[in-house]
PDB file of C-alpha atoms in Angstrom:
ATOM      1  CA  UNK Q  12     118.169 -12.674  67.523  1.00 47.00           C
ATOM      2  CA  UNK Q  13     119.860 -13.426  64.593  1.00 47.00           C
ATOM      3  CA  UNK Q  14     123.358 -15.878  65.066  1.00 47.00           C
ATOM      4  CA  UNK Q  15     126.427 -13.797  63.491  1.00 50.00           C
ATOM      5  CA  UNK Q  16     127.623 -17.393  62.990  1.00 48.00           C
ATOM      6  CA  UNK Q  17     124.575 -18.318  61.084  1.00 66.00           C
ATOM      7  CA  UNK Q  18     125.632 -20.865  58.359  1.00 91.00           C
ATOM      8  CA  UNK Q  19     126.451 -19.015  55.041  1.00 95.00           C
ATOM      9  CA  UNK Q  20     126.675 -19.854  51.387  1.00 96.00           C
ATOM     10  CA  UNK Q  21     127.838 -18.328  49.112  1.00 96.00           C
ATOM     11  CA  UNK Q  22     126.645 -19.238  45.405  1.00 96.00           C
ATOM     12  CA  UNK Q  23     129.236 -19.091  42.980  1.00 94.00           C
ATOM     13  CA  UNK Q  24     127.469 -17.992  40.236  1.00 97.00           C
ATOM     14  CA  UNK Q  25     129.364 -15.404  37.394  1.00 97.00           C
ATOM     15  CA  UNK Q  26     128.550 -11.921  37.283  1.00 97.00           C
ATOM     16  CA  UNK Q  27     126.728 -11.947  40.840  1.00 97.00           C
ATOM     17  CA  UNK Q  28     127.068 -11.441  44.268  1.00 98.00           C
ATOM     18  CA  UNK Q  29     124.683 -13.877  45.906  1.00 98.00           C
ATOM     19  CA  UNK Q  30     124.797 -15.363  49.841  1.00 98.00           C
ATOM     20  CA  UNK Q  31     122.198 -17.376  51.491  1.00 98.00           C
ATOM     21  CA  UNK Q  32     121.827 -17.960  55.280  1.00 98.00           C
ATOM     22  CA  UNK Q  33     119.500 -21.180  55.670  1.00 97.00           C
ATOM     23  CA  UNK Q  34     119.418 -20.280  59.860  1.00 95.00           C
ATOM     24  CA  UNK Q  35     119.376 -16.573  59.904  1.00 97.00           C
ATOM     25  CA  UNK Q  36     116.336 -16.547  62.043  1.00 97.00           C
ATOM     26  CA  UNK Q  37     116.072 -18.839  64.773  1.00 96.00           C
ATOM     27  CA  UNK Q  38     112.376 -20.921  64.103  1.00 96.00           C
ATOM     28  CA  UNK Q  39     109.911 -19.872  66.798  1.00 97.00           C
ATOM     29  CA  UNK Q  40     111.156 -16.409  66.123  1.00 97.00           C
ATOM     30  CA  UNK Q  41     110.336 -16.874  62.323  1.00 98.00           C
ATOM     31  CA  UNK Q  42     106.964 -18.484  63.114  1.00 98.00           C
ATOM     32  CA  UNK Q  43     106.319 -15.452  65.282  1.00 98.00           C
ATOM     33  CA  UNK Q  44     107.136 -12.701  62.729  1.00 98.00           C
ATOM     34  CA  UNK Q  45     104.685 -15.022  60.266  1.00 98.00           C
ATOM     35  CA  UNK Q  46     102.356 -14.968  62.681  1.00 98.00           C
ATOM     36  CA  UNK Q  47     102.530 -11.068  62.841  1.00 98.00           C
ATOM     37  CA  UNK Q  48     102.882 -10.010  59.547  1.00 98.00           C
ATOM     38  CA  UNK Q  49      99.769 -11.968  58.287  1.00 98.00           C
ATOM     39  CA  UNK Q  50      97.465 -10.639  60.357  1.00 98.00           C
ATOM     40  CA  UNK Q  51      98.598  -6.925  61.077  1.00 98.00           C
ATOM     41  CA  UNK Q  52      99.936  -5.865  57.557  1.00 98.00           C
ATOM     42  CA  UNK Q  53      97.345  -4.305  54.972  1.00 98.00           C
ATOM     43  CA  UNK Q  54      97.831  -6.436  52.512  1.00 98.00           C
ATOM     44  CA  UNK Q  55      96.622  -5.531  48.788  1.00 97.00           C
ATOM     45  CA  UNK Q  56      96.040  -7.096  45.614  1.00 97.00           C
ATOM     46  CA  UNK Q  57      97.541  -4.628  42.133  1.00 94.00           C
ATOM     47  CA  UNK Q  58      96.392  -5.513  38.874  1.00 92.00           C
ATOM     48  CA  UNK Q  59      99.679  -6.026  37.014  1.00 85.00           C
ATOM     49  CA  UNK Q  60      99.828  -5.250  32.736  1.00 80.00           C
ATOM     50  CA  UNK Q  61     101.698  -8.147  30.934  1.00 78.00           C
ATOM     51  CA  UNK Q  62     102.010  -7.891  27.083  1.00 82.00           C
ATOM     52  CA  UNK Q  63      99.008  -5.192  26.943  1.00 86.00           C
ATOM     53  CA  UNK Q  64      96.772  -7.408  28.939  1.00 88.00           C
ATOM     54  CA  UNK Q  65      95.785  -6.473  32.788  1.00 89.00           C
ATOM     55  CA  UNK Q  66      95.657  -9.364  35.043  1.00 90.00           C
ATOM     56  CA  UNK Q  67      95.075  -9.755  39.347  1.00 94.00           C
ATOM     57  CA  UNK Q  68      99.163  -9.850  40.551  1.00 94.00           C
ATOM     58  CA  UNK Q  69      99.311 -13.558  41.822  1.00 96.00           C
ATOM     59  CA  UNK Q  70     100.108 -12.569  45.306  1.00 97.00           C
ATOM     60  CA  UNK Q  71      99.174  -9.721  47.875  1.00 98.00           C
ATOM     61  CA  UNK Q  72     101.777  -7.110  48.713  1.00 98.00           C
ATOM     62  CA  UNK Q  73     102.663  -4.268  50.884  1.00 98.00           C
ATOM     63  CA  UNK Q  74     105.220  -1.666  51.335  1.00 98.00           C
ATOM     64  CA  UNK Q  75     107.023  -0.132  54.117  1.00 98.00           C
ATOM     65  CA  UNK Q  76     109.569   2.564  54.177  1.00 97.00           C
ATOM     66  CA  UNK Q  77     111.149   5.274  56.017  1.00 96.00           C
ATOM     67  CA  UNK Q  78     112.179   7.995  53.478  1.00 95.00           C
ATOM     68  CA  UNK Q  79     108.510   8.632  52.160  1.00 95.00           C
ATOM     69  CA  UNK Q  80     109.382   7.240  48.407  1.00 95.00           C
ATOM     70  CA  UNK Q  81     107.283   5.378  46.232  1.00 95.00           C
ATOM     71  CA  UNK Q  82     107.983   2.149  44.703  1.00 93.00           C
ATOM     72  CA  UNK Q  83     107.502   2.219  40.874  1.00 91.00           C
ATOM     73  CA  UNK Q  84     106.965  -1.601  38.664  1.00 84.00           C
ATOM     74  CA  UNK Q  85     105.397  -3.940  36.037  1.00 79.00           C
ATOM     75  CA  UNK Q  86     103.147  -0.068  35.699  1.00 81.00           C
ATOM     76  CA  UNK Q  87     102.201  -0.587  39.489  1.00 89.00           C
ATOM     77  CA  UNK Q  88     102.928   2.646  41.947  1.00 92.00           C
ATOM     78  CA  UNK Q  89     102.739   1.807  45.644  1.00 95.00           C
ATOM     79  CA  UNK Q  90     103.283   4.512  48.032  1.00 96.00           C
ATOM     80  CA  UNK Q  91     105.294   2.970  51.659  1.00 97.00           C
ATOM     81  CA  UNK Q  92     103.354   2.485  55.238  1.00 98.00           C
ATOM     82  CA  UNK Q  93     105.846   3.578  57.866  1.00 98.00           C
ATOM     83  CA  UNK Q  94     107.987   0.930  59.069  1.00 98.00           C
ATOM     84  CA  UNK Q  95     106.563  -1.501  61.814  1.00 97.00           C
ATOM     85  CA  UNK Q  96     108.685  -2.105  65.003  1.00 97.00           C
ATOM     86  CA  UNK Q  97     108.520  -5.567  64.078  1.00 97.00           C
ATOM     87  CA  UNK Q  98     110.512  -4.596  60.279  1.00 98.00           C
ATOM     88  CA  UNK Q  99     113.001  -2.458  61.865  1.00 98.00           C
ATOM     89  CA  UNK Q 100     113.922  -5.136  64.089  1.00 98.00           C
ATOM     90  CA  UNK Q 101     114.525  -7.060  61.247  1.00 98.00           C
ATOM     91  CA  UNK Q 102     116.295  -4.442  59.105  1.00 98.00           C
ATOM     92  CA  UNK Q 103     118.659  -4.077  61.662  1.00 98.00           C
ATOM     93  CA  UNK Q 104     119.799  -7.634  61.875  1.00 97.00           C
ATOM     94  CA  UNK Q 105     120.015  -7.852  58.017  1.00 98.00           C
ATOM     95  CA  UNK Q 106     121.834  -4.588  58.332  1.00 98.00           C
ATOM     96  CA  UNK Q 107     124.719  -6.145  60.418  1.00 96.00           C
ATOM     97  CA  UNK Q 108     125.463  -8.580  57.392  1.00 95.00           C
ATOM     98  CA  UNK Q 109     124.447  -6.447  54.284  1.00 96.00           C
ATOM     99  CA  UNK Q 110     126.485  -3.117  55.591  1.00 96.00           C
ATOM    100  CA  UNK Q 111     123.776  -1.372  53.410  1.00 97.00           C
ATOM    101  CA  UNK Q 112     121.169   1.252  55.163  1.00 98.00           C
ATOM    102  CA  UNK Q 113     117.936   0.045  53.724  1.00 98.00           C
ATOM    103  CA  UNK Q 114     115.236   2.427  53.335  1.00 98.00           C
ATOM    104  CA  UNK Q 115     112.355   0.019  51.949  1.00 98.00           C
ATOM    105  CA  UNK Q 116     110.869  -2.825  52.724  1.00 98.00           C
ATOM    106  CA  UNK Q 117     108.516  -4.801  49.749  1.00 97.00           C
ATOM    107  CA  UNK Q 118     106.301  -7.332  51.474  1.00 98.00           C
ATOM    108  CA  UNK Q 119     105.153 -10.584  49.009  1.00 98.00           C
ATOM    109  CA  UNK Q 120     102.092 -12.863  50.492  1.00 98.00           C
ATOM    110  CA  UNK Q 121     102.009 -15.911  48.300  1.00 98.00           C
ATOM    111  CA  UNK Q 122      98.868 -17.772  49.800  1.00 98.00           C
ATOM    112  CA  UNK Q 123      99.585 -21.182  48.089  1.00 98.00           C
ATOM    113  CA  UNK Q 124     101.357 -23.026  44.900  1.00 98.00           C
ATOM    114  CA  UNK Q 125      98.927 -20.759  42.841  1.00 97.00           C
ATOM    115  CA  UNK Q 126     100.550 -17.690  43.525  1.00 98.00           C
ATOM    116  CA  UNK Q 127     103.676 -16.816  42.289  1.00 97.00           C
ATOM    117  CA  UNK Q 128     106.254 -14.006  40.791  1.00 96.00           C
ATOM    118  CA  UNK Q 129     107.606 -14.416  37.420  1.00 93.00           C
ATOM    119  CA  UNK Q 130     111.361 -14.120  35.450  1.00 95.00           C
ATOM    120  CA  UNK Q 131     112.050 -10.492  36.370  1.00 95.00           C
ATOM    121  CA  UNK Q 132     115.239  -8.192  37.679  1.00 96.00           C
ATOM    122  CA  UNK Q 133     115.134  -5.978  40.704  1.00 95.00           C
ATOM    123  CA  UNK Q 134     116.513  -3.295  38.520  1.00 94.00           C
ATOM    124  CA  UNK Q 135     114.113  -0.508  38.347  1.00 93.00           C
ATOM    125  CA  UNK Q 136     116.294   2.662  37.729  1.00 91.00           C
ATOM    126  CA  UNK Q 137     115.099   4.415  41.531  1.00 93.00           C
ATOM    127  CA  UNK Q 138     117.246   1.281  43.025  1.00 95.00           C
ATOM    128  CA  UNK Q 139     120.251   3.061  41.353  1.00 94.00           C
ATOM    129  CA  UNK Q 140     123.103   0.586  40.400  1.00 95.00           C
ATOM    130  CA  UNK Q 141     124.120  -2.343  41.502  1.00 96.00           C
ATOM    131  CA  UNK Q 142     121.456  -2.087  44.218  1.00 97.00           C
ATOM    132  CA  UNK Q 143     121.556  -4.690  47.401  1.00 98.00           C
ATOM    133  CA  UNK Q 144     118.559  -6.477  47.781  1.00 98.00           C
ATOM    134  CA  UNK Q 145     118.067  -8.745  50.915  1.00 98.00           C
ATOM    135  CA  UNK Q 146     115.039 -11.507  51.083  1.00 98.00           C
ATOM    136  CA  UNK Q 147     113.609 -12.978  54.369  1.00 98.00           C
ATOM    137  CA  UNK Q 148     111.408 -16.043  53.901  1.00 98.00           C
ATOM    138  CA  UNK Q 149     108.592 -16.571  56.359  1.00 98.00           C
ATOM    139  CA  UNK Q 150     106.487 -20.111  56.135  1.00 98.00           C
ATOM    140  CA  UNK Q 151     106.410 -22.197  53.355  1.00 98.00           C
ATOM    141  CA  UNK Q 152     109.399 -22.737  51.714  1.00 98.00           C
ATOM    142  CA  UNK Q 153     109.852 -22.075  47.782  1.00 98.00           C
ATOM    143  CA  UNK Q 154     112.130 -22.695  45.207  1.00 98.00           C
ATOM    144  CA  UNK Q 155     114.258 -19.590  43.861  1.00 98.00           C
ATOM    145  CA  UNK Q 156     114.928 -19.572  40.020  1.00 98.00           C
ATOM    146  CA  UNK Q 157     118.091 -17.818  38.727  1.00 98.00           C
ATOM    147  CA  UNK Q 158     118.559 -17.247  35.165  1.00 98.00           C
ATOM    148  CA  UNK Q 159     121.909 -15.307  33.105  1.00 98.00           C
ATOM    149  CA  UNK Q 160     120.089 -12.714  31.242  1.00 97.00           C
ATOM    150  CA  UNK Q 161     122.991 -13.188  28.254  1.00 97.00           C
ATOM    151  CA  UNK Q 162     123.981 -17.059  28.629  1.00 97.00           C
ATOM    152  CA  UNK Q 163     120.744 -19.041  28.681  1.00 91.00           C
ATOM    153  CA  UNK Q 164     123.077 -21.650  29.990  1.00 96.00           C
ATOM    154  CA  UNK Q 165     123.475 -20.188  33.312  1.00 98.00           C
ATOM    155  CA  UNK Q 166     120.831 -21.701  35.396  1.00 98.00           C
ATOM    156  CA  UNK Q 167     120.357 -22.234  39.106  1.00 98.00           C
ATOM    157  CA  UNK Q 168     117.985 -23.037  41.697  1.00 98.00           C
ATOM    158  CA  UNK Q 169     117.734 -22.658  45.634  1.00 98.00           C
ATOM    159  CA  UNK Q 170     115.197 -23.806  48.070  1.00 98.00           C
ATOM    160  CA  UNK Q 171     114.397 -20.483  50.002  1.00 98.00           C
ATOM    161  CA  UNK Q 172     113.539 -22.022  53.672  1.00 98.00           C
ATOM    162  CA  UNK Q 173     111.429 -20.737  56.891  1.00 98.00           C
ATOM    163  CA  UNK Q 174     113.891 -18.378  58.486  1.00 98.00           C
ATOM    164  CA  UNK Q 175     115.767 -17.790  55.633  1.00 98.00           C
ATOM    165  CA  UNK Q 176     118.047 -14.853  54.229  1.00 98.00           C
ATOM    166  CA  UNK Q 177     118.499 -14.206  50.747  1.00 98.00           C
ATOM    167  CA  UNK Q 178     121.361 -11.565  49.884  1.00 98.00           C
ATOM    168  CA  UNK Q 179     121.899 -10.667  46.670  1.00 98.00           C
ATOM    169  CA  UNK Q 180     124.689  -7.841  45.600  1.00 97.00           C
ATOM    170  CA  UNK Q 181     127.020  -6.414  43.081  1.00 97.00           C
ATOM    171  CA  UNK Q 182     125.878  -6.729  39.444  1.00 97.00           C
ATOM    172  CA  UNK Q 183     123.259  -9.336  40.307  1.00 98.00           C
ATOM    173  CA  UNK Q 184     120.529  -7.910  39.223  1.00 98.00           C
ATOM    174  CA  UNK Q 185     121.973  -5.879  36.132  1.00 97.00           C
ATOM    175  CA  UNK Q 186     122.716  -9.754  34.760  1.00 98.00           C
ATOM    176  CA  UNK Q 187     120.657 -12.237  36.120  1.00 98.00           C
ATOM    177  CA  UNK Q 188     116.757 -12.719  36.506  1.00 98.00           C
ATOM    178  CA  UNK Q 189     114.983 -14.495  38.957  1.00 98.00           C
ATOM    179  CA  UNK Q 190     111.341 -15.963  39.197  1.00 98.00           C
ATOM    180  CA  UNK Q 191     109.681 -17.886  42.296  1.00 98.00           C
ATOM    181  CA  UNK Q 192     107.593 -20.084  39.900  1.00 98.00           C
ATOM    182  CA  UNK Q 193     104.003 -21.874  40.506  1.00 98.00           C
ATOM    183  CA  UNK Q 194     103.885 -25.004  41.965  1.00 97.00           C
ATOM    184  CA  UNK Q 195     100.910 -27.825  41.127  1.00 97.00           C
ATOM    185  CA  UNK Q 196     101.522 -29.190  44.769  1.00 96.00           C
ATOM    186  CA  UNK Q 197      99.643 -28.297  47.738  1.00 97.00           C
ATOM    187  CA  UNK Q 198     101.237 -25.983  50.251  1.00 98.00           C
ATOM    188  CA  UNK Q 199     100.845 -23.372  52.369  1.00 98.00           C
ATOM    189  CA  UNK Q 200     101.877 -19.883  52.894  1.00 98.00           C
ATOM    190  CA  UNK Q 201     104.682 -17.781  52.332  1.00 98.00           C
ATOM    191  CA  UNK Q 202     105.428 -14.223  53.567  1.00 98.00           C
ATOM    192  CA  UNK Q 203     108.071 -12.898  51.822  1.00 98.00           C
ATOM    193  CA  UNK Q 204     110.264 -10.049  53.256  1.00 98.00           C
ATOM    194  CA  UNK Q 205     112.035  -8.139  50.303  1.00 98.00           C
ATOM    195  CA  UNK Q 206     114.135  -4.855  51.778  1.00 98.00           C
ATOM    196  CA  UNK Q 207     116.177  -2.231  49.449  1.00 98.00           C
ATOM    197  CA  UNK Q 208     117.457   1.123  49.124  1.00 97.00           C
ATOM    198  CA  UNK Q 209     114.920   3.323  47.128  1.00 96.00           C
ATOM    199  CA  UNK Q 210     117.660   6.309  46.348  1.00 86.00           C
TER     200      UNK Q 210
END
């Protein structure tokens, strides 16, 4: 069970709303939701267009949900599973911190330093405005890239850890980007938990 007095911090970036919680899931816990999630979700693999050109999407995904809606981006459609016991366990603990009802869940399997998810903005117009977007991190940790769409000097970067919670708000992703980028090193895998409110 997630610790209500889970370390926070809160990045103090301008024109964001953006809290991490290193310990938000104790570690056997996390190692048994990785442990889950890889083998019992149905994990695909969308061919993504970038610049007119159709390539394999460097990761496998999934989505769950509870309202029925599709999920709409980068010209992929993917219609929601019904939520696992195992998510809504989860969504219920982020719940308690985000104050936000989420009705989606976007899964991300990155299955080394190959895969990866470039510069983009959880912004698509069915997430309505200034939507909340919470990330669990499950296995291999990975840096998170933050960019200022307007001031190219606004830069930061996070390590996103095993266990980890992710919470970004406000006008986040109206103004920033964000990217987890390839790495050259060897590592292992990542499941990435990624719940919102599809409106």
């Amino acid at each position: 069970m997630a610790s209500l007095f889970s370390e926070e911090i809160t990045l103090n970036l301008p024109d964001s709303d953006v809290r991490y919680f290193p310990n938000f899931l104790p570690s056997e816990e996390a190692n048994a939701y990785f442990k889950t999630f890889k083998e019992t979700v149905p994990w695909q693999q969308d061919d993504i267009k970038v610049f007119g050109k159709v390539y394999a999407q460097p990761r496998l995904t999934a989505l769950y949900g509870n309202n029925g809606k599709s999920y709409s981006y980068s010209n992929i459609t993917m219609q929601p599973h019904v939520f696992s016991e195992t998510l809504l366990t989860i969504k219920h603990q982020i719940e308690t911190i985000a104050l936000v009802d989420f009705t989606t869940c976007l899964l991300n399997l990155y299955r080394d330093g190959k895969d990866s998810n470039g510069w983009h903005a959880d912004d698509e117009k069915e997430l309505g405005k200034n939507p909340v977007i919470a990330s669990i991190t499950l296995g291999q940790e990975r840096f998170f890239h933050l960019k200022h769409k307007e001031n190219k000097l606004l830069k930061h970067k996070i390590l996103l850890e095993h266990g980890s919670l992710l919470l970004m708000q406000g006008e986040t992703q109206h103004r920033w980007l964000h990217q987890i980028p390839k790495t050259a090193k060897p590592i292992g895998e990542r499941i990435n938990l990624t719940f919102r409110v599809i409106v």
